XYZ file of C-alpha atoms in Angstrom:
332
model
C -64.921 7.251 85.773
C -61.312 8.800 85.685
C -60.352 6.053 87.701
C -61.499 3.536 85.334
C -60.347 5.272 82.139
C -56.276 5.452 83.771
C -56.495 2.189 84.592
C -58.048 0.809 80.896
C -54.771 3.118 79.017
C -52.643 1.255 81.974
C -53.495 -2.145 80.782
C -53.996 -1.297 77.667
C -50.205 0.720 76.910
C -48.347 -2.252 76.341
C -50.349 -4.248 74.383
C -51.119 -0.726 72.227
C -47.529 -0.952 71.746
C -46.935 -4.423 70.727
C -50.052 -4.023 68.386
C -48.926 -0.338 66.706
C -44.919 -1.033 67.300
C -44.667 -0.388 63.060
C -46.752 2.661 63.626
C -45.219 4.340 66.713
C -41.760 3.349 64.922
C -42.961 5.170 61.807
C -43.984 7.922 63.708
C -40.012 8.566 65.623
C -38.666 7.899 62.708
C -40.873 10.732 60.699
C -40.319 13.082 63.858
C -36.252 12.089 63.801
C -36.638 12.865 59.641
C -37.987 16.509 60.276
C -35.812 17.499 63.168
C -33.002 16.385 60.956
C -34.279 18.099 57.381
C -34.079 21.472 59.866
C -30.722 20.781 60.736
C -29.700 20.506 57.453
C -31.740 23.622 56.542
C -29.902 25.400 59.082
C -26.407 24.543 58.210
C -27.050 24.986 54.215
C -28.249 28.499 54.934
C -25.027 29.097 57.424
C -22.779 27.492 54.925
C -24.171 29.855 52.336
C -23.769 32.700 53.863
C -20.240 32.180 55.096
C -19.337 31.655 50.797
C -20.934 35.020 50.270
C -19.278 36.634 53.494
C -16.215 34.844 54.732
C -12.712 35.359 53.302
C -11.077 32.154 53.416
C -7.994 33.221 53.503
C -8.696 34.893 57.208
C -9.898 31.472 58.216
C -7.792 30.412 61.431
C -5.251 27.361 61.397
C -6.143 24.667 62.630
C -5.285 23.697 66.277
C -4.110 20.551 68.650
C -2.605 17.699 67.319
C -2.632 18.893 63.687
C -1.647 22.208 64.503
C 1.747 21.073 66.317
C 2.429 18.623 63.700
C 2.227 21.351 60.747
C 4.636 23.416 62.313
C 6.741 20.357 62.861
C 6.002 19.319 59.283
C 7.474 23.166 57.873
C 10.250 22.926 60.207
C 11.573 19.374 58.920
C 10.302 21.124 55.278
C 13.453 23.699 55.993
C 15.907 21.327 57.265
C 15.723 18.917 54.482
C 15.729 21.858 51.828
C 18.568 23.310 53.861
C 20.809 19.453 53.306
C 20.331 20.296 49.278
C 20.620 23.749 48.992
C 24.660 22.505 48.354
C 23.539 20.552 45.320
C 21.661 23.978 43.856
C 18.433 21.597 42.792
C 15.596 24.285 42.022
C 12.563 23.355 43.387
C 9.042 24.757 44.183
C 6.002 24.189 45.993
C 3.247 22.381 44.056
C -0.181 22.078 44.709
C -2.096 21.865 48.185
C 1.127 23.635 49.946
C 1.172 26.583 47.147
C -2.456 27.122 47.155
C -2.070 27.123 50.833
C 0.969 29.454 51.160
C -1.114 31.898 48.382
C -4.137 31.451 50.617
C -3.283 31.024 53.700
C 0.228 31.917 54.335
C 0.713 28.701 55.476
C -0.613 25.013 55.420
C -4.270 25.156 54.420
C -5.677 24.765 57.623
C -7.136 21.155 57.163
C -3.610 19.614 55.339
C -0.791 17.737 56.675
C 2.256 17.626 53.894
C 4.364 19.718 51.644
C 4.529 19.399 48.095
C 7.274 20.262 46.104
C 8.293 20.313 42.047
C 11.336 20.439 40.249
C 12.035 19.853 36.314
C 13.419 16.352 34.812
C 16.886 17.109 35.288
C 16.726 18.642 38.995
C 14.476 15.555 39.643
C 17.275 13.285 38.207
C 19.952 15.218 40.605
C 18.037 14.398 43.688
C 17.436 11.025 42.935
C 21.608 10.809 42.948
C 21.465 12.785 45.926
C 18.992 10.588 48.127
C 21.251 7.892 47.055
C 24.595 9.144 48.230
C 24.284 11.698 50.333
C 24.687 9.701 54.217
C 22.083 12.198 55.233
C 19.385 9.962 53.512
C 18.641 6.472 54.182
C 17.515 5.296 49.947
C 15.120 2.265 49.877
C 15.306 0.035 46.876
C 11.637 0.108 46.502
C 11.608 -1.868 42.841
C 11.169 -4.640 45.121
C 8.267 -3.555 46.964
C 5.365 -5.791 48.545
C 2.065 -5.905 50.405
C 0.089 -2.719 51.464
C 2.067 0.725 50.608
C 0.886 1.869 53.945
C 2.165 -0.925 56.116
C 5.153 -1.118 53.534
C 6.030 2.972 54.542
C 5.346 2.036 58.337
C 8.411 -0.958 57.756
C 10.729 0.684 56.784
C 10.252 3.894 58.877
C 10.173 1.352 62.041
C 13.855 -0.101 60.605
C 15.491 3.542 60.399
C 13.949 5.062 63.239
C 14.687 8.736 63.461
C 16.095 8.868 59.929
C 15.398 10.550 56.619
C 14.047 7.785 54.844
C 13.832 7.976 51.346
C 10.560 5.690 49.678
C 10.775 6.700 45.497
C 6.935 5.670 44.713
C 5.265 5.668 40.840
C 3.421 8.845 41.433
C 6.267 10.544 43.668
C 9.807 10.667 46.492
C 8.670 10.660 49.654
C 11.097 11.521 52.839
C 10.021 10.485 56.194
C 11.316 11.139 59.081
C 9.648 9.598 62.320
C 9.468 6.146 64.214
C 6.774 5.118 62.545
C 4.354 6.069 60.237
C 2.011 7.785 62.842
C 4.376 10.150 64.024
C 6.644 10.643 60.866
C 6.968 13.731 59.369
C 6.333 13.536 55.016
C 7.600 15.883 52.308
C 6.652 14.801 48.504
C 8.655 15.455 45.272
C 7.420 15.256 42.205
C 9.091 15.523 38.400
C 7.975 17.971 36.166
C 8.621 17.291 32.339
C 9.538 20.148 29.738
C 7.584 19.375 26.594
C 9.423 19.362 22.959
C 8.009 22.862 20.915
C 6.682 21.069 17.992
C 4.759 18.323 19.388
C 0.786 19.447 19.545
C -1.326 19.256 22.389
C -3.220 16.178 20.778
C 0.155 14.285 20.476
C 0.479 15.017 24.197
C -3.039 13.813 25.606
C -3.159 10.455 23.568
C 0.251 10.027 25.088
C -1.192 10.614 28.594
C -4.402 8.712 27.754
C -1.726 5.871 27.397
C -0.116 6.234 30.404
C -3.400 6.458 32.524
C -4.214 3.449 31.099
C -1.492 1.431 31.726
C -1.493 2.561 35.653
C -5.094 1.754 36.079
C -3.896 -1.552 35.610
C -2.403 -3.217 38.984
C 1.237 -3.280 38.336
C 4.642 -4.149 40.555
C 6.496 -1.098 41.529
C 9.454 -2.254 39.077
C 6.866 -2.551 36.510
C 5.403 1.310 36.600
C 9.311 2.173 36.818
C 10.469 0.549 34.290
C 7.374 1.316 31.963
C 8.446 5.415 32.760
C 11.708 5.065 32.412
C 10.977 3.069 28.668
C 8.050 5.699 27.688
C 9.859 8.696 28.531
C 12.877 8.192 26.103
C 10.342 6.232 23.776
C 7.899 8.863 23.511
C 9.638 11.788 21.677
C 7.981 14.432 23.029
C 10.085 15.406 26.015
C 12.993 17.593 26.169
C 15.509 17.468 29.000
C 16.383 20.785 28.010
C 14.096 23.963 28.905
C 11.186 24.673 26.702
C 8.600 27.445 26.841
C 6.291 24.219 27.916
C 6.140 22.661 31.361
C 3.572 19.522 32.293
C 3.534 16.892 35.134
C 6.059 14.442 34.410
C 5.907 10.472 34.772
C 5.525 9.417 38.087
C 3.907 13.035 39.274
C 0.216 12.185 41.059
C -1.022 15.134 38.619
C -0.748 13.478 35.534
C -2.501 10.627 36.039
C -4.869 11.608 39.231
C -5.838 15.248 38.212
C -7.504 16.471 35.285
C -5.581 18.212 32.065
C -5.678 21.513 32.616
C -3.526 23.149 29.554
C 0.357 23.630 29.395
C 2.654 25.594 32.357
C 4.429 28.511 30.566
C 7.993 28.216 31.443
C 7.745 31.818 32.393
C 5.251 31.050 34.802
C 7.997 28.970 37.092
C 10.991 30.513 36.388
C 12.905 32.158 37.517
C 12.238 30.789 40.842
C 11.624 33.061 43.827
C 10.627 32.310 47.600
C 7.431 32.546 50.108
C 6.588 33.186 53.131
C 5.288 29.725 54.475
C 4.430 29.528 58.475
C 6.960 32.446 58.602
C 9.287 29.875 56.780
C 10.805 31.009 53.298
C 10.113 28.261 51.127
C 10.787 27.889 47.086
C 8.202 29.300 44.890
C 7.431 29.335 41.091
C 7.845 32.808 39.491
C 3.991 33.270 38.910
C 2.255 31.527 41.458
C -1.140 32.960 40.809
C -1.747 31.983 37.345
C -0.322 28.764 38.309
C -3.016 28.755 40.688
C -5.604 29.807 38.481
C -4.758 27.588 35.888
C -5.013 24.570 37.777
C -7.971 25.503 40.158
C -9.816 28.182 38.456
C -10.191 31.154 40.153
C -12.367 29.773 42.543
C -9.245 29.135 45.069
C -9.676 32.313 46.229
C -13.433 31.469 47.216
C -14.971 29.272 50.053
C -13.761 25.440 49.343
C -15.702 22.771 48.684
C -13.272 20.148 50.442
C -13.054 21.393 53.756
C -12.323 18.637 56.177
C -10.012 16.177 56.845
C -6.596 15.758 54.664
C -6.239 12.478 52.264
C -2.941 11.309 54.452
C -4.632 11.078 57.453
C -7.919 9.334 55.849
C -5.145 6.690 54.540
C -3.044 6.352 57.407
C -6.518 5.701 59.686
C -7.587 2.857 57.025
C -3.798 1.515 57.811
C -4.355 1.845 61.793
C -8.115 0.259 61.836
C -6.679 -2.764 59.391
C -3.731 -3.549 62.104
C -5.609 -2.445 65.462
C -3.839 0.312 66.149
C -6.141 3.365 67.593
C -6.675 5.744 64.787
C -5.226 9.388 64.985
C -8.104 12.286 65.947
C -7.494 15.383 64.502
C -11.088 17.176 65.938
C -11.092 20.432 67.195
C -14.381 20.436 68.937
């Protein structure tokens, strides 16, 4: 009888299967669904309790390739800073890098450039600087084409080895490499004082007007041209100090990032310095409530963006369009 039973589920397996293939599919896929819903279970609860018991700011650097090209990102940080410290530009560190030297002492441990800040007049200067100075190698970018990514990779490729100076409409880039997977980026960016009498309503229609005309596609020349009209045009900057301080035209945070109330003038200067991968590196007077302002005071908590940086999601998109492998920054 046992005999006879094995050899009725032999004959009758496959044709079981061809018969119930939607129902044995239904039923790995339902196993695969719980398996998976613990998984998640499990990492919600760890990620959890690590908000409630992990201080971010012990959290260790990151490691490998990203790790070596940090420190070779600070180090090119001090050189450059070290070519204009003769043209006494004052300068800070702006967003990602002073949340990161504030948090971490350092790069946060998932990021990959340096941003620094200056006012209207200091951004001015180093525009005549990267112009003049042999040290730099300026681009006329008002006459820019194609894909910005394969457009950086260019004209790093044409001055191998050199500081190459790329003025974009949302900041100055300098990169030094042979091409754009090995070149080492800082990022300037403007800051605008803001005239004492005009009112905070004057000021966000006039940004509301500015985001609009960038979400428009536009040439290069176009965007720079449109600042350098809208700036004079406007009326409500000062080249002068004020007690008011706001992203300037052609900074990423006026147009990317959300309004998030004036900068004191207080709160920047007088400048002072930070301890950055052991590097000293420019810092605004009051970094905190610069931090605070622009964050909330939730920086000092578990992030919600943990993972890979923005340059190396864009620079990836850049390799996969031409065939070129894509960088791997994994740890694990």
């Amino acid at each position: 009888m046992k005999k006879l039973k094995a050899f009725i589920i032999k004959c009758m397996g496959p044709l079981y299967k061809i018969l119930f293939k939607t129902r044995i599919e239904n039923r790995r896929l339902a196993k695969e669904k719980k398996e998976l819903e613990s998984q998640i279970n499990e990492l919600t609860y760890q990620v959890n309790y690590l908000k409630h018991h992990f201080d971010i700011g012990q959290m260790k650097p990151a490691s490998g390739y990203l790790r070596e090209f940090q420190l070779a990102e600070v180090e090119y940080a001090r050189y450059i800073l070290d070519l204009l410290k003769p043209y006494d530009i004052q300068m800070y560190l702006e967003g990602g890098a002073l949340l990161g030297a504030k948090r971490h002492k350092g790069f946060i441990p998932w990021d990959d450039d340096i941003d620094i800040a200056m006012s209207r007049a200091d951004f001015n200067k180093l525009l005549h600087v990267l112009q003049t100075d042999p040290n730099f190698v300026w681009i006329d970018t008002t006459q820019k084409s194609g894909y910005y990514a394969e457009y950086y990779d260019k004209n790093i490729r044409a001055n191998a080895n050199k500081n190459v100076v790329l003025m974009t409409p949302t900041c100055v880039h300098i990169f030094n490499g042979t091409c754009l997977r090995d070149a080492k980026n800082l990022e300037f960016f403007p800051n605008d004082f803001l005239k004492e009498d005009v009112t905070e309503e004057q000021y966000l229609a006039f940004r509301d007007k500015v985001i609009a005309f960038i979400r428009v596609p536009h040439a290069w020349k176009e965007l720079f041209d449109f600042y350098e009209e809208n700036w004079k045009a406007s009326g409500i900057y000062s080249m002068e100090p004020t007690s008011r301080i706001v992203p300037g035209l052609g900074n990423w945070d006026l147009t990317e990032y959300g309004y998030h109330g004036f900068r004191h003038h207080d709160d920047v200067y007088p400048t002072t310095t930070i301890v950055f991968e052991g590097k000293e590196l420019p810092c605004p007077n009051k970094a905190e409530v610069i931090l605070d302002r622009e964050y909330s005071k939730s920086w000092r908590d578990y992030p919600k963006d943990i993972g890979f940086p923005q340059t190396l999601l864009d620079r990836n998109n850049y390799f996969k369009l031409i065939g070129e492998p894509l960088i791997d920054y994994k740890e694990f």
